[in-house]
Amino acid sequence: MIAEAPGHGVTELARRCGQTKARTFRLLWTLEQRGVISRAGQDATYRLGHAALIWGAAAATQHDLVRVAQPLLKALGEETGETTKLRIRDGLDCLTVAKWEPDRELRCHSLVGRRHALQEQPGLVLLAHAEADIQRQVLGSLPPAAARDLAQTLDRIREQGFNVTRSEFDGTRESISIAAPVFDQTGMIAASVAVAAPASRMDEARQTVVAAALGKAVRHLSTALGHRHRF
């Protein structure tokens, strides 16, 4: 019912289900805790949550962004030989909603459904292009010095057009990830795409090649979502 008609509160949902408000609220609370639905606004209306997005191939196929992105993630992964990931913003978090991994022993593994705070490395591209109020919320939650450093990082990401980060994987090895934004028909950021590889395969020359391939991929995906590029 929420999938077909999102935006209703507990009273209307109880009426439509023929249940008491108390019973309906308990069910909604359980679904919300599991991420199946989310509650938003002062009116406490409900809509589908992130778990509904990542449940099975059918759910992914029905989600336009994931459906359109999957073949592009695969093509980018095959071109670079590395793991590719699609992330979206969910509140003040970033959420991995799709991935592709190469068939090679040493690779960066990814988990659909994994969350990170926007100010963490995986979310920086999404944060850099997020609405001003989202950026203010994140920056306002940090100590002044950290907020200034992060603001400078976001400026650099917007100017450069992509972001390169380093992190650990498999406990001991270092990985390098290059991420870039995807825009929709309104010009707003819709997602980010990242290519992640063991650092041993990502020297500076290789990073340049991967960044170019990533740039083409996010441009194609943005176009598929209706974004009109400025030349």
CSV table of C-alpha atoms in Angstrom, one decimal:
chain,number,residue,atom,x,y,z
A,1,MET,CA,0.0,0.0,0.0
A,2,ILE,CA,2.8,2.4,0.8
A,3,ALA,CA,4.5,1.5,-2.4
A,4,GLU,CA,1.4,2.3,-4.4
A,5,ALA,CA,0.4,5.4,-2.4
A,6,PRO,CA,3.3,6.9,-0.4
A,7,GLY,CA,2.9,10.0,1.8
A,8,HIS,CA,0.1,8.9,4.1
A,9,GLY,CA,0.1,9.0,7.9
A,10,VAL,CA,-0.8,6.3,10.3
A,11,THR,CA,-4.5,7.3,10.5
A,12,GLU,CA,-5.1,7.0,6.8
A,13,LEU,CA,-3.1,3.8,6.5
A,14,ALA,CA,-5.1,2.3,9.4
A,15,ARG,CA,-8.3,3.2,7.6
A,16,ARG,CA,-7.2,1.7,4.3
A,17,CYS,CA,-6.0,-1.5,6.0
A,18,GLY,CA,-9.1,-1.8,8.2
A,19,GLN,CA,-6.9,-2.0,11.3
A,20,THR,CA,-6.7,0.0,14.6
A,21,LYS,CA,-4.3,2.9,14.7
A,22,ALA,CA,-2.4,1.1,17.5
A,23,ARG,CA,-1.9,-2.1,15.5
A,24,THR,CA,-1.0,-0.1,12.4
A,25,PHE,CA,1.6,2.0,14.3
A,26,ARG,CA,3.3,-1.1,15.7
A,27,LEU,CA,3.5,-2.6,12.2
A,28,LEU,CA,4.9,0.6,10.8
A,29,TRP,CA,7.4,0.9,13.6
A,30,THR,CA,8.7,-2.6,12.9
A,31,LEU,CA,9.0,-1.9,9.2
A,32,GLU,CA,10.7,1.4,9.8
A,33,GLN,CA,13.3,-0.2,12.1
A,34,ARG,CA,14.1,-2.7,9.4
A,35,GLY,CA,14.5,0.0,6.7
A,36,VAL,CA,11.5,-1.2,4.7
A,37,ILE,CA,9.8,2.1,5.1
A,38,SER,CA,10.9,5.6,6.2
A,39,ARG,CA,9.0,8.3,8.0
A,40,ALA,CA,9.4,11.9,7.0
A,41,GLY,CA,8.1,15.4,7.8
A,42,GLN,CA,6.3,16.9,10.7
A,43,ASP,CA,3.1,15.1,9.6
A,44,ALA,CA,5.0,11.7,10.0
A,45,THR,CA,4.0,10.3,6.6
A,46,TYR,CA,5.5,7.1,5.3
A,47,ARG,CA,7.2,6.0,2.1
A,48,LEU,CA,9.4,3.1,1.1
A,49,GLY,CA,12.9,2.9,2.7
A,50,HIS,CA,16.3,1.8,1.5
A,51,ALA,CA,15.7,-1.9,2.2
A,52,ALA,CA,12.8,-2.0,-0.3
A,53,LEU,CA,15.3,-0.7,-2.9
A,54,ILE,CA,17.9,-3.5,-2.4
A,55,TRP,CA,15.5,-6.5,-1.9
A,56,GLY,CA,16.2,-8.7,-4.8
A,57,ALA,CA,16.7,-8.3,-8.5
A,58,ALA,CA,13.0,-7.5,-9.1
A,59,ALA,CA,13.2,-4.5,-6.8
A,60,ALA,CA,16.4,-3.3,-8.4
A,61,THR,CA,15.0,-3.7,-11.9
A,62,GLN,CA,12.0,-1.6,-11.0
A,63,HIS,CA,14.2,1.2,-9.7
A,64,ASP,CA,15.0,3.4,-12.7
A,65,LEU,CA,18.4,4.6,-11.5
A,66,VAL,CA,19.6,1.1,-10.7
A,67,ARG,CA,18.1,-0.4,-13.8
A,68,VAL,CA,19.8,2.2,-16.0
A,69,ALA,CA,23.1,2.1,-14.1
A,70,GLN,CA,23.6,-1.7,-13.9
A,71,PRO,CA,24.8,-2.2,-17.5
A,72,LEU,CA,27.0,1.0,-17.3
A,73,LEU,CA,28.6,-0.3,-14.0
A,74,LYS,CA,29.3,-3.6,-15.8
A,75,ALA,CA,30.8,-1.9,-18.8
A,76,LEU,CA,32.9,0.4,-16.7
A,77,GLY,CA,34.1,-2.5,-14.6
A,78,GLU,CA,35.0,-4.6,-17.6
A,79,GLU,CA,36.9,-1.6,-19.1
A,80,THR,CA,38.9,-0.9,-16.0
A,81,GLY,CA,39.0,-4.5,-14.6
A,82,GLU,CA,38.0,-3.2,-11.2
A,83,THR,CA,35.0,-3.0,-8.8
A,84,THR,CA,32.4,-0.4,-9.6
A,85,LYS,CA,29.8,1.0,-7.2
A,86,LEU,CA,26.6,3.1,-7.4
A,87,ARG,CA,25.8,5.2,-4.3
A,88,ILE,CA,22.9,7.5,-3.5
A,89,ARG,CA,22.2,10.0,-0.6
A,90,ASP,CA,19.7,8.8,2.0
A,91,GLY,CA,19.3,11.6,4.5
A,92,LEU,CA,22.7,12.4,5.9
A,93,ASP,CA,24.1,9.0,4.8
A,94,CYS,CA,25.3,7.6,1.5
A,95,LEU,CA,24.0,4.2,0.5
A,96,THR,CA,25.4,1.6,-1.9
A,97,VAL,CA,22.6,0.5,-4.1
A,98,ALA,CA,24.4,-1.4,-6.9
A,99,LYS,CA,27.8,-2.8,-7.7
A,100,TRP,CA,29.8,-4.9,-10.2
A,101,GLU,CA,32.9,-6.9,-9.2
A,102,PRO,CA,35.5,-8.4,-11.6
A,103,ASP,CA,36.3,-12.1,-11.6
A,104,ARG,CA,39.8,-11.9,-10.2
A,105,GLU,CA,41.2,-13.1,-7.0
A,106,LEU,CA,42.5,-9.7,-5.7
A,107,ARG,CA,39.7,-7.2,-5.9
A,108,CYS,CA,37.8,-4.7,-3.7
A,109,HIS,CA,34.6,-6.3,-2.4
A,110,SER,CA,31.5,-4.2,-2.1
A,111,LEU,CA,28.2,-4.7,-0.2
A,112,VAL,CA,24.9,-3.5,-1.5
A,113,GLY,CA,23.0,-1.8,1.4
A,114,ARG,CA,26.2,-0.6,3.1
A,115,ARG,CA,25.9,2.9,4.7
A,116,HIS,CA,28.4,5.6,5.4
A,117,ALA,CA,28.0,9.1,6.8
A,118,LEU,CA,28.1,11.7,4.0
A,119,GLN,CA,31.3,13.2,5.5
A,120,GLU,CA,33.1,9.9,5.3
A,121,GLN,CA,35.2,9.1,2.2
A,122,PRO,CA,32.5,7.2,0.2
A,123,GLY,CA,30.0,10.0,0.6
A,124,LEU,CA,32.1,13.0,-0.2
A,125,VAL,CA,31.1,13.4,-3.8
A,126,LEU,CA,27.4,13.2,-2.9
A,127,LEU,CA,28.0,15.8,-0.2
A,128,ALA,CA,30.0,18.1,-2.4
A,129,HIS,CA,27.0,18.4,-4.8
A,130,ALA,CA,24.2,18.2,-2.3
A,131,GLU,CA,21.8,21.0,-1.6
A,132,ALA,CA,23.1,23.8,0.6
A,133,ASP,CA,21.0,22.9,3.6
A,134,ILE,CA,22.4,19.3,3.6
A,135,GLN,CA,25.9,20.7,3.5
A,136,ARG,CA,25.1,23.1,6.3
A,137,GLN,CA,23.7,20.3,8.5
A,138,VAL,CA,26.8,18.1,8.0
A,139,LEU,CA,29.3,21.0,8.4
A,140,GLY,CA,27.4,22.3,11.4
A,141,SER,CA,27.8,19.0,13.2
A,142,LEU,CA,31.6,19.1,13.1
A,143,PRO,CA,34.1,21.1,15.2
A,144,PRO,CA,35.1,24.4,13.5
A,145,ALA,CA,38.5,23.2,12.3
A,146,ALA,CA,37.1,20.0,10.9
A,147,ALA,CA,34.3,21.9,9.2
A,148,ARG,CA,36.7,24.2,7.5
A,149,ASP,CA,38.9,21.3,6.3
A,150,LEU,CA,35.8,19.5,4.9
A,151,ALA,CA,34.5,22.6,3.2
A,152,GLN,CA,37.8,23.0,1.4
A,153,THR,CA,37.7,19.3,0.4
A,154,LEU,CA,34.2,19.8,-1.0
A,155,ASP,CA,35.4,22.9,-3.0
A,156,ARG,CA,38.2,20.8,-4.4
A,157,ILE,CA,35.9,18.0,-5.4
A,158,ARG,CA,33.5,20.3,-7.2
A,159,GLU,CA,36.4,22.0,-9.1
A,160,GLN,CA,38.1,18.8,-10.0
A,161,GLY,CA,35.0,16.9,-11.0
A,162,PHE,CA,35.9,13.7,-9.1
A,163,ASN,CA,37.5,12.5,-5.9
A,164,VAL,CA,40.3,10.1,-5.2
A,165,THR,CA,40.5,8.4,-1.8
A,166,ARG,CA,42.6,5.8,0.0
A,167,SER,CA,41.4,3.2,2.5
A,168,GLU,CA,42.0,-0.3,3.7
A,169,PHE,CA,40.4,-3.5,2.5
A,170,ASP,CA,40.8,-7.1,3.6
A,171,GLY,CA,42.3,-5.7,6.8
A,172,THR,CA,45.8,-5.2,5.6
A,173,ARG,CA,45.8,-4.0,2.0
A,174,GLU,CA,45.3,-0.4,0.8
A,175,SER,CA,42.7,0.5,-1.9
A,176,ILE,CA,42.2,3.5,-4.0
A,177,SER,CA,38.8,4.7,-5.1
A,178,ILE,CA,37.9,7.3,-7.7
A,179,ALA,CA,34.3,8.6,-7.5
A,180,ALA,CA,32.4,11.1,-9.7
A,181,PRO,CA,28.8,12.5,-9.6
A,182,VAL,CA,25.8,11.6,-11.7
A,183,PHE,CA,23.2,14.3,-12.4
A,184,ASP,CA,19.5,14.0,-13.2
A,185,GLN,CA,17.2,16.0,-15.5
A,186,THR,CA,16.9,18.8,-13.0
A,187,GLY,CA,20.6,19.3,-12.7
A,188,MET,CA,20.7,17.9,-9.2
A,189,ILE,CA,23.0,15.1,-8.1
A,190,ALA,CA,21.3,11.7,-8.4
A,191,ALA,CA,24.1,9.4,-7.4
A,192,SER,CA,27.8,8.8,-7.5
A,193,VAL,CA,29.8,6.1,-9.3
A,194,ALA,CA,33.1,4.9,-7.9
A,195,VAL,CA,35.8,2.6,-9.3
A,196,ALA,CA,37.8,0.9,-6.5
A,197,ALA,CA,41.0,-1.1,-6.9
A,198,PRO,CA,43.9,-2.4,-4.8
A,199,ALA,CA,46.5,0.4,-4.6
A,200,SER,CA,49.1,-1.9,-6.1
A,201,ARG,CA,47.1,-1.6,-9.4
A,202,MET,CA,46.4,2.1,-9.2
A,203,ASP,CA,49.5,4.2,-9.7
A,204,GLU,CA,49.1,7.8,-10.9
A,205,ALA,CA,49.2,6.9,-14.6
A,206,ARG,CA,46.5,4.3,-14.0
A,207,GLN,CA,44.4,6.7,-12.0
A,208,THR,CA,44.4,9.1,-14.9
A,209,VAL,CA,43.1,6.3,-17.3
A,210,VAL,CA,40.5,5.2,-14.8
A,211,ALA,CA,39.3,8.7,-14.1
A,212,ALA,CA,38.8,9.3,-17.8
A,213,ALA,CA,36.8,6.1,-18.2
A,214,LEU,CA,34.8,7.0,-15.1
A,215,GLY,CA,34.1,10.5,-16.5
A,216,LYS,CA,32.6,9.0,-19.7
A,217,ALA,CA,30.5,6.6,-17.7
A,218,VAL,CA,28.9,9.1,-15.4
A,219,ARG,CA,28.3,11.4,-18.4
A,220,HIS,CA,26.5,8.6,-20.2
A,221,LEU,CA,24.5,7.8,-17.1
A,222,SER,CA,23.6,11.4,-16.5
A,223,THR,CA,22.4,11.7,-20.1
A,224,ALA,CA,20.3,8.5,-19.6
A,225,LEU,CA,18.6,10.2,-16.6
A,226,GLY,CA,17.8,13.3,-18.7
A,227,HIS,CA,20.6,15.6,-17.7
A,228,ARG,CA,21.6,18.1,-20.4
A,229,HIS,CA,25.3,18.8,-20.3
A,230,ARG,CA,26.8,22.2,-20.8
A,231,PHE,CA,29.5,22.4,-23.5
